[in-house]
Coordinates of C-alpha atoms in Angstrom, one line a residue:
X23 CA 35.0 11.1 -30.8
X24 CA 31.7 13.1 -29.2
X25 CA 31.9 10.2 -26.4
X26 CA 34.7 11.1 -25.9
X27 CA 35.3 14.7 -25.7
X28 CA 31.4 15.1 -23.3
X29 CA 33.8 12.1 -21.1
X30 CA 37.3 13.8 -20.3
X31 CA 36.1 17.9 -21.0
X32 CA 33.7 16.8 -17.8
X33 CA 37.4 15.3 -15.9
X34 CA 39.1 18.4 -17.4
X35 CA 36.8 20.5 -15.8
X36 CA 35.6 19.0 -12.3
X37 CA 40.2 18.9 -12.6
X38 CA 40.5 22.3 -12.6
X39 CA 37.8 24.0 -10.5
X40 CA 39.8 21.6 -8.1
X41 CA 42.3 23.6 -9.2
X42 CA 41.0 27.1 -8.9
X43 CA 39.7 26.9 -6.5
X44 CA 43.1 27.2 -5.1
X45 CA 43.8 30.4 -7.1
X46 CA 45.8 27.7 -9.1
X47 CA 46.4 27.6 -12.9
X48 CA 46.3 24.0 -13.9
X49 CA 49.0 22.9 -16.9
X50 CA 48.1 20.4 -19.6
X51 CA 52.0 19.3 -21.3
X52 CA 51.3 16.5 -24.3
X53 CA 54.0 14.7 -23.4
X54 CA 54.0 11.7 -25.9
X55 CA 50.4 10.6 -29.2
X56 CA 50.2 8.8 -31.8
X57 CA 47.2 7.6 -34.1
X58 CA 46.0 5.5 -31.4
X59 CA 46.6 6.1 -28.0
X60 CA 47.7 9.5 -26.3
X61 CA 49.7 10.7 -22.6
X62 CA 49.1 13.6 -21.0
X63 CA 50.6 15.3 -18.1
X64 CA 48.3 17.4 -16.4
X65 CA 49.9 19.3 -13.2
X66 CA 49.0 22.6 -11.1
X67 CA 51.5 25.5 -11.4
X68 CA 51.9 25.6 -7.6
X69 CA 51.1 22.7 -5.6
X70 CA 53.1 21.6 -1.7
X71 CA 52.1 17.9 0.1
X72 CA 48.9 18.9 1.5
X73 CA 47.8 18.4 -2.1
X74 CA 46.5 15.5 -3.6
X75 CA 46.1 15.8 -7.2
X76 CA 48.0 17.7 -7.7
X77 CA 49.8 16.2 -10.7
X78 CA 48.3 13.9 -13.1
X79 CA 49.5 11.4 -16.6
X80 CA 45.9 11.3 -18.1
X81 CA 45.4 8.7 -21.6
X82 CA 43.9 8.9 -24.0
X83 CA 42.1 6.2 -26.1
X84 CA 41.3 8.0 -29.5
X85 CA 40.8 5.0 -32.0
X86 CA 36.9 2.9 -31.4
X87 CA 39.0 -0.1 -30.8
X88 CA 39.3 -1.3 -26.8
X89 CA 43.5 -1.0 -26.4
X90 CA 45.1 -2.5 -23.3
X91 CA 48.2 -1.7 -21.6
X92 CA 51.3 -4.4 -21.4
X93 CA 53.7 -2.3 -20.2
X94 CA 54.5 1.9 -19.0
X95 CA 57.4 3.2 -17.3
X96 CA 58.3 6.3 -16.3
X97 CA 60.7 8.7 -14.7
X98 CA 60.4 12.3 -13.7
X99 CA 64.3 13.8 -14.2
X100 CA 66.2 16.3 -13.6
X101 CA 68.7 18.4 -15.3
X102 CA 71.9 18.8 -13.1
X103 CA 75.3 20.4 -14.4
X104 CA 78.8 18.5 -12.4
X105 CA 81.3 21.1 -11.5
X106 CA 83.1 22.0 -14.9
X107 CA 80.1 22.4 -16.5
X108 CA 79.3 19.7 -18.0
X109 CA 75.4 18.8 -17.9
X110 CA 73.4 15.1 -17.3
X111 CA 70.5 14.4 -16.3
X112 CA 69.2 12.5 -13.7
X113 CA 66.9 9.7 -13.9
X114 CA 64.5 9.2 -11.2
X115 CA 65.1 12.6 -9.1
X116 CA 61.4 13.5 -8.4
X117 CA 59.9 9.6 -8.7
X118 CA 59.8 6.5 -11.3
X119 CA 57.9 3.5 -11.5
X120 CA 56.7 1.2 -13.9
X121 CA 52.6 -0.2 -14.6
X122 CA 52.8 -2.2 -11.1
X123 CA 53.2 1.3 -9.4
X124 CA 51.1 3.0 -11.9
X125 CA 48.9 1.8 -12.4
X126 CA 46.5 -0.8 -10.4
X127 CA 46.2 2.4 -8.0
X128 CA 43.9 3.6 -10.9
X129 CA 41.8 1.1 -9.9
X130 CA 42.1 1.2 -5.8
X131 CA 42.5 -2.3 -5.9
X132 CA 42.5 -4.1 -3.1
X133 CA 44.6 -7.0 -3.8
X134 CA 46.7 -7.1 -6.3
X135 CA 48.2 -10.1 -6.4
X136 CA 46.8 -11.7 -9.8
X137 CA 47.2 -7.8 -12.2
X138 CA 44.2 -7.6 -13.8
X139 CA 44.3 -6.6 -17.4
X140 CA 44.5 -2.3 -17.8
X141 CA 42.3 -1.8 -20.8
X142 CA 40.5 1.9 -21.7
X143 CA 37.6 2.3 -24.5
X144 CA 37.2 3.8 -27.6
X145 CA 37.8 6.9 -27.1
X146 CA 38.0 6.9 -23.1
X147 CA 40.4 8.2 -20.8
X148 CA 41.6 7.4 -17.5
X149 CA 43.6 9.5 -15.8
X150 CA 46.5 8.0 -12.6
X151 CA 48.0 9.9 -10.4
X152 CA 48.7 8.6 -6.4
X153 CA 51.6 6.9 -6.2
X154 CA 52.9 10.0 -9.1
X155 CA 51.5 12.6 -7.1
X156 CA 53.0 11.1 -4.0
X157 CA 56.5 9.3 -4.2
X158 CA 57.3 12.9 -6.5
X159 CA 55.3 15.3 -3.4
X160 CA 57.8 12.9 -0.9
X161 CA 61.2 13.5 -3.0
X162 CA 60.8 17.3 -3.8
X163 CA 60.2 18.1 -0.1
X164 CA 62.4 17.9 1.5
X165 CA 64.3 21.2 1.1
X166 CA 64.1 23.8 4.0
X167 CA 63.3 27.1 1.8
X168 CA 59.7 29.0 1.4
X169 CA 58.6 28.4 -2.2
X170 CA 60.8 27.3 -5.6
X171 CA 60.7 27.1 -9.1
X172 CA 60.8 23.3 -9.6
X173 CA 62.2 22.2 -13.1
X174 CA 61.4 18.3 -14.5
X175 CA 61.9 16.8 -17.3
X176 CA 59.3 12.9 -18.1
X177 CA 59.4 10.5 -20.7
X178 CA 57.6 8.3 -21.0
X179 CA 58.0 5.2 -22.7
X180 CA 55.0 2.2 -22.8
X181 CA 53.0 -0.7 -25.1
X182 CA 50.0 -1.7 -25.6
X183 CA 47.9 -3.7 -27.6
X184 CA 44.9 -3.0 -29.6
X185 CA 43.2 -5.6 -32.6
X186 CA 45.4 -7.9 -31.7
X187 CA 48.6 -6.2 -32.1
X188 CA 50.3 -5.4 -30.3
X189 CA 52.4 -1.0 -30.3
X190 CA 55.6 1.0 -28.4
X191 CA 55.8 4.8 -27.9
X192 CA 57.3 7.1 -25.9
X193 CA 58.6 10.2 -25.7
X194 CA 61.6 12.5 -25.3
X195 CA 61.9 13.8 -21.8
X196 CA 59.5 17.1 -21.5
X197 CA 60.4 20.0 -19.7
X198 CA 57.1 21.1 -17.6
X199 CA 58.6 23.9 -14.6
X200 CA 56.0 24.5 -11.2
X201 CA 56.3 26.8 -7.9
X202 CA 56.5 23.8 -4.7
X203 CA 56.1 25.5 -1.2
X204 CA 57.8 23.4 1.2
X205 CA 55.5 21.9 4.2
X206 CA 57.1 24.5 7.3
X207 CA 54.9 27.5 4.8
X208 CA 51.6 25.3 4.8
X209 CA 49.1 26.0 7.0
X210 CA 49.0 23.0 9.6
X211 CA 44.6 23.0 9.3
X212 CA 45.8 21.5 5.1
X213 CA 48.1 18.5 6.7
X214 CA 46.8 17.8 9.4
X215 CA 43.8 17.2 6.2
X216 CA 46.1 14.8 4.4
X217 CA 46.9 13.2 7.2
X218 CA 43.7 11.8 7.8
X219 CA 43.0 11.0 4.5
X220 CA 45.8 9.1 4.2
X221 CA 45.6 7.1 7.2
X222 CA 41.8 6.7 7.2
X223 CA 42.0 5.8 3.4
X224 CA 43.9 2.7 2.6
X225 CA 45.7 1.2 -0.1
X226 CA 46.4 -2.0 -1.1
X227 CA 50.1 -1.9 -1.6
X228 CA 52.4 1.3 0.1
X229 CA 51.0 4.1 -2.4
X230 CA 51.0 6.7 0.9
X231 CA 53.5 6.0 3.0
X232 CA 55.8 8.5 2.2
X233 CA 53.0 10.8 2.4
X234 CA 52.2 9.1 5.6
X235 CA 56.1 9.0 7.0
X236 CA 56.8 13.0 6.1
X237 CA 54.2 13.7 8.4
X238 CA 53.8 12.0 10.8
X239 CA 57.6 12.9 11.2
X240 CA 56.1 16.4 12.3
X241 CA 55.1 16.8 15.7
X242 CA 53.0 19.6 14.7
X243 CA 51.0 18.0 12.8
X244 CA 50.1 13.8 14.6
X245 CA 49.7 16.0 17.5
X246 CA 46.4 17.0 15.2
X247 CA 45.6 13.5 14.8
X248 CA 43.4 11.5 17.2
X249 CA 44.1 7.7 19.0
X250 CA 41.0 6.9 17.4
X251 CA 41.7 7.4 13.8
X252 CA 44.9 5.4 14.4
X253 CA 43.4 3.1 15.6
X254 CA 41.1 2.7 12.9
X255 CA 43.8 3.1 10.4
X256 CA 45.4 0.2 11.6
X257 CA 42.5 -2.2 11.7
X258 CA 41.3 -1.3 8.1
X259 CA 45.3 -2.5 7.4
X260 CA 44.2 -5.7 7.7
X261 CA 45.1 -7.5 4.1
X262 CA 47.4 -4.8 2.8
X263 CA 50.9 -5.4 1.2
X264 CA 53.0 -4.2 3.4
X265 CA 53.6 -3.1 6.7
X266 CA 55.0 0.3 6.9
X267 CA 52.3 2.0 7.7
X268 CA 50.9 0.0 9.8
X269 CA 53.8 0.2 12.0
X270 CA 54.8 4.1 11.5
X271 CA 50.2 4.1 13.6
X272 CA 51.6 1.8 16.6
X273 CA 54.9 3.2 17.2
X274 CA 52.8 6.1 17.4
X275 CA 50.2 4.1 19.2
X276 CA 53.7 3.5 21.8
X277 CA 54.2 6.8 21.8
X278 CA 51.4 7.5 23.4
X279 CA 51.5 5.0 26.0
X280 CA 48.4 2.8 24.4
X281 CA 50.3 -0.2 25.2
X282 CA 47.6 -2.3 24.2
X283 CA 43.8 -1.3 23.6
X284 CA 41.1 -3.3 22.8
X285 CA 39.7 -2.9 20.4
X286 CA 43.6 -3.6 18.1
X287 CA 44.1 -6.2 20.4
X288 CA 40.9 -8.4 19.3
X289 CA 41.7 -7.3 15.4
X290 CA 45.1 -8.7 16.0
X291 CA 44.1 -11.8 17.4
X292 CA 41.5 -12.8 14.2
X293 CA 44.6 -12.2 12.4
X294 CA 46.8 -14.1 14.7
X295 CA 44.0 -17.0 14.5
X296 CA 42.8 -16.7 10.8
X297 CA 47.1 -17.1 10.0
X298 CA 47.6 -13.7 8.8
X299 CA 50.4 -11.4 8.3
X300 CA 50.6 -10.1 11.8
X301 CA 54.6 -11.5 12.4
X302 CA 55.7 -7.1 11.8
X303 CA 53.2 -5.3 13.0
X304 CA 53.7 -7.4 16.6
X305 CA 56.9 -6.2 17.1
X306 CA 55.2 -2.9 18.4
X307 CA 52.1 -4.0 20.2
X308 CA 51.6 -5.9 22.7
X309 CA 48.5 -7.0 24.9
X310 CA 49.4 -10.0 27.7
X311 CA 46.5 -12.4 26.8
X312 CA 47.9 -12.4 22.7
X313 CA 50.5 -15.1 24.5
X314 CA 48.8 -18.1 23.7
X315 CA 46.9 -17.0 20.5
X316 CA 50.9 -16.0 19.8
X317 CA 52.5 -20.2 21.5
X318 CA 49.3 -21.8 19.4
X319 CA 50.0 -19.2 15.8
X320 CA 53.1 -20.9 12.8
X321 CA 54.3 -17.9 13.5
X322 CA 58.3 -19.2 12.5
X323 CA 60.9 -20.3 15.8
X324 CA 62.4 -16.8 14.3
X325 CA 59.3 -14.5 14.7
X326 CA 59.1 -16.1 17.2
X327 CA 61.9 -15.1 19.3
X328 CA 61.6 -11.6 18.4
X329 CA 58.4 -10.9 19.6
X330 CA 59.1 -12.5 22.7
X331 CA 62.4 -10.9 23.3
X332 CA 60.9 -7.3 22.4
X333 CA 57.7 -7.5 24.1
X334 CA 59.7 -8.9 27.9
X335 CA 59.0 -5.9 29.5
X336 CA 55.5 -6.1 29.4
X337 CA 55.4 -10.1 29.9
X338 CA 58.4 -11.1 32.1
X339 CA 56.8 -10.7 35.9
X340 CA 53.8 -12.7 34.7
X341 CA 54.2 -16.2 35.7
X342 CA 52.1 -18.0 33.4
X343 CA 52.6 -16.4 30.9
X344 CA 56.7 -17.6 31.2
X345 CA 55.4 -21.4 31.8
X346 CA 54.3 -21.5 28.6
X347 CA 56.7 -19.6 26.1
X348 CA 59.4 -22.0 28.9
X349 CA 58.0 -24.7 27.8
X350 CA 56.9 -23.9 24.0
X351 CA 61.0 -24.1 23.3
X352 CA 61.8 -26.8 25.7
X353 CA 58.6 -28.8 23.8
X354 CA 60.6 -27.5 20.1
X355 CA 64.3 -28.4 21.5
X356 CA 63.1 -31.2 22.7
X357 CA 65.8 -29.6 25.8
X358 CA 66.5 -32.5 29.0
X359 CA 68.0 -30.5 31.2
X360 CA 68.9 -32.9 33.2
X361 CA 70.7 -34.9 30.1
X362 CA 74.8 -34.2 30.2
X363 CA 75.8 -32.0 27.4
X364 CA 77.7 -33.5 24.1
X365 CA 80.9 -31.6 22.9
X366 CA 79.9 -32.7 19.4
X367 CA 76.2 -30.7 19.6
X368 CA 77.4 -28.0 21.9
X369 CA 77.0 -25.4 19.1
X370 CA 73.6 -26.3 18.7
X371 CA 73.3 -26.3 22.6
X372 CA 74.9 -22.0 23.1
X373 CA 72.0 -21.4 20.2
X374 CA 69.5 -23.1 22.3
X375 CA 69.9 -22.5 25.9
X376 CA 69.3 -18.1 24.7
X377 CA 66.5 -18.9 23.2
X378 CA 65.5 -20.6 26.0
X379 CA 66.4 -18.1 27.9
X380 CA 64.1 -15.5 26.7
X381 CA 61.2 -17.1 28.6
X382 CA 63.5 -16.0 31.7
X383 CA 61.7 -18.6 34.0
X384 CA 62.7 -19.9 37.1
X385 CA 63.9 -23.5 35.3
X386 CA 65.9 -23.0 32.7
X387 CA 67.9 -19.8 35.4
X388 CA 68.8 -22.8 37.0
X389 CA 70.3 -24.2 35.6
X390 CA 72.7 -21.5 33.6
X391 CA 73.8 -20.8 36.4
X392 CA 75.2 -25.2 37.0
X393 CA 77.7 -25.1 34.1
X394 CA 79.4 -21.3 35.4
X395 CA 82.2 -23.6 36.0
X396 CA 82.3 -24.9 33.6
X397 CA 85.4 -23.5 31.0
X398 CA 85.2 -27.2 28.0
X399 CA 86.1 -24.5 25.0
X400 CA 84.3 -26.1 21.8
X401 CA 84.9 -23.7 18.3
X402 CA 81.4 -20.6 17.5
X403 CA 81.6 -19.1 14.0
X404 CA 81.6 -15.6 13.4
X405 CA 81.2 -14.5 10.1
X406 CA 80.5 -10.7 10.7
X407 CA 84.2 -9.8 8.4
X408 CA 81.1 -10.8 5.3
X409 CA 78.7 -8.2 7.4
X410 CA 80.0 -5.5 4.7
X411 CA 78.8 -7.5 1.9
X412 CA 75.5 -8.6 0.5
X413 CA 75.5 -12.0 -0.2
X414 CA 79.1 -14.3 0.8
X415 CA 81.1 -14.6 -2.0
X416 CA 82.2 -18.1 -2.9
X417 CA 84.7 -20.1 -0.3
X418 CA 83.5 -18.1 2.6
X419 CA 84.6 -19.9 5.4
X420 CA 83.4 -18.5 8.7
X421 CA 86.5 -17.6 11.7
X422 CA 86.3 -20.0 14.3
X423 CA 86.0 -18.3 18.0
X424 CA 86.7 -20.3 20.9
X425 CA 84.5 -20.0 24.0
X426 CA 83.5 -21.6 27.4
X427 CA 80.0 -23.6 28.2
X428 CA 81.1 -21.2 31.3
X429 CA 80.4 -18.3 28.4
X430 CA 77.5 -18.9 27.1
X431 CA 76.1 -19.4 30.2
X432 CA 76.4 -16.5 31.8
X433 CA 75.2 -15.0 28.9
X434 CA 71.8 -16.7 28.7
X435 CA 71.5 -15.8 32.2
X436 CA 71.7 -12.2 31.3
X437 CA 69.3 -12.5 29.0
X438 CA 67.0 -14.3 31.8
X439 CA 67.8 -11.4 34.4
X440 CA 66.5 -8.7 32.7
X441 CA 70.3 -7.4 32.0
X442 CA 69.2 -7.2 27.9
X443 CA 66.4 -4.4 26.6
X444 CA 66.3 -5.1 23.3
X445 CA 63.5 -1.9 21.8
X446 CA 62.4 -0.7 19.1
X447 CA 62.6 2.2 16.8
X448 CA 61.3 2.7 13.6
X449 CA 62.0 -0.7 11.9
X450 CA 65.2 -1.2 13.7
X451 CA 66.1 -1.7 17.6
X452 CA 68.0 -1.1 19.1
X453 CA 69.8 -2.5 23.0
X454 CA 70.1 -1.4 26.2
X455 CA 72.4 -3.0 28.8
X456 CA 72.0 -2.7 31.8
X457 CA 74.9 -2.1 34.6
X458 CA 73.4 -4.2 37.9
X459 CA 75.8 -6.7 36.4
X460 CA 78.5 -6.1 34.0
X461 CA 80.7 -3.9 34.4
X462 CA 80.6 0.3 31.8
X463 CA 84.0 -2.1 30.5
X464 CA 81.8 -4.6 29.9
X465 CA 79.6 -2.9 28.3
X466 CA 81.8 -1.0 26.1
X467 CA 82.7 -4.5 23.8
X468 CA 79.7 -5.1 24.0
X469 CA 78.5 -2.0 21.6
X470 CA 80.9 -2.3 19.9
X471 CA 79.9 -5.5 18.1
X472 CA 76.1 -6.2 16.0
X473 CA 72.8 -6.3 18.8
X474 CA 71.1 -9.5 18.5
X475 CA 68.2 -11.1 19.4
X476 CA 70.0 -14.4 19.4
X477 CA 72.4 -12.6 21.9
X478 CA 75.0 -14.0 19.3
X479 CA 78.8 -14.1 19.3
X480 CA 78.1 -12.1 22.6
X481 CA 80.4 -14.9 24.2
X482 CA 82.8 -13.9 22.6
X483 CA 83.1 -10.2 24.3
X484 CA 82.7 -11.9 27.1
X485 CA 83.6 -14.4 29.3
X486 CA 83.2 -14.8 32.4
X487 CA 85.7 -13.6 35.7
X488 CA 85.7 -14.9 39.0
X489 CA 84.3 -11.7 40.1
X490 CA 81.6 -10.8 37.8
X491 CA 80.2 -15.7 38.2
X492 CA 80.2 -13.9 41.6
X493 CA 78.0 -11.2 41.1
X494 CA 75.8 -13.1 39.1
X495 CA 75.8 -15.7 41.5
X496 CA 74.3 -13.4 43.8
X497 CA 72.7 -11.6 41.9

């Protein structure tokens, strides 16, 4: 028992000193316990998004046997009231999580593909906080107030194993309150320090993602982070499970017009050549010297087309790269520019030429121009009526839309002539359509449909007229 008391006291003293240094009271609230195990919430009386461990869950082994935690679920809830006065509990208002989200962060794992056993030695205790405190900070710090009392309800249930027997424990909704200082009233120096810390100390999963997103959205805060720190943050996320933090960092580098950087280029080259997951992040970073590595990699067709199209503005004037991309796609599709069109395979042909047009190569341009007079009609499938569905309902059938060969050739040529610019905005992309060939009415029609790299259904809205044909032939 003495060992347990000494260890717990030292941990609490350390945390108490940290809180007191901010003239802040530390509170300890028992959530639930039995004869073997106890769960307590330790939290500051006043906190803000710049604080790190302002809320912790302490798990105490009260027994003389090793305890193995099998499952644990928590939620930080809020009591709300309807207009008629009826009260109800909004579960997870300030965060919720399970063992996979909560417990393994205690171990600072760099790879949790196989979650280890979570064990607590006899009379020992552990503290977990990262996911819980960070998630709560992001969810709370949304209102435009100075300071506000937050009253919440902490709920927990867990199963643990002791002496080869599994036991369960759960709490009621335990109330606790604290004062929250909103970020606009927190000194910038504190928030800059917090942001720099989470950028330079990544975790395998998304424990810091919300904090990074919120603080990077504040111009006065991100301005205090150096470009070198951002680059270092990207490199340190080589093996993380999620790309969201890397994407935020790369997006900021683009805002600073750091399109390519020798250190980052070699970092991504190594990742490509080692078949690391790099498809998502290369949508946000480009260096022309990476083109060979990318085209030789095992990146699938969808990701390849998206990466190349989103970065086309950087390579479209480079004849060598255009040739490599053209060769890559024509080899993949076994494209024979001298072959006659097969009327039974025009749907596949339409898909193919739109992809090959990404290369902007003179040979695909010459090929497509030959079909501007071909008005042979065939059907393409339109599934857009189901776009609001999470999955296709039973018996779903597409609408069949009649289009002409010349319409497909025209749409593909517009890409090859750089009339479509796809630009990344956060995790999504938007299209900017130029008016060098298309009219304002044409652009309006295209803006009414879903924007996609494959130019799907563009030929449904763009019908090649004699006027448009003349303009593109003389472009």
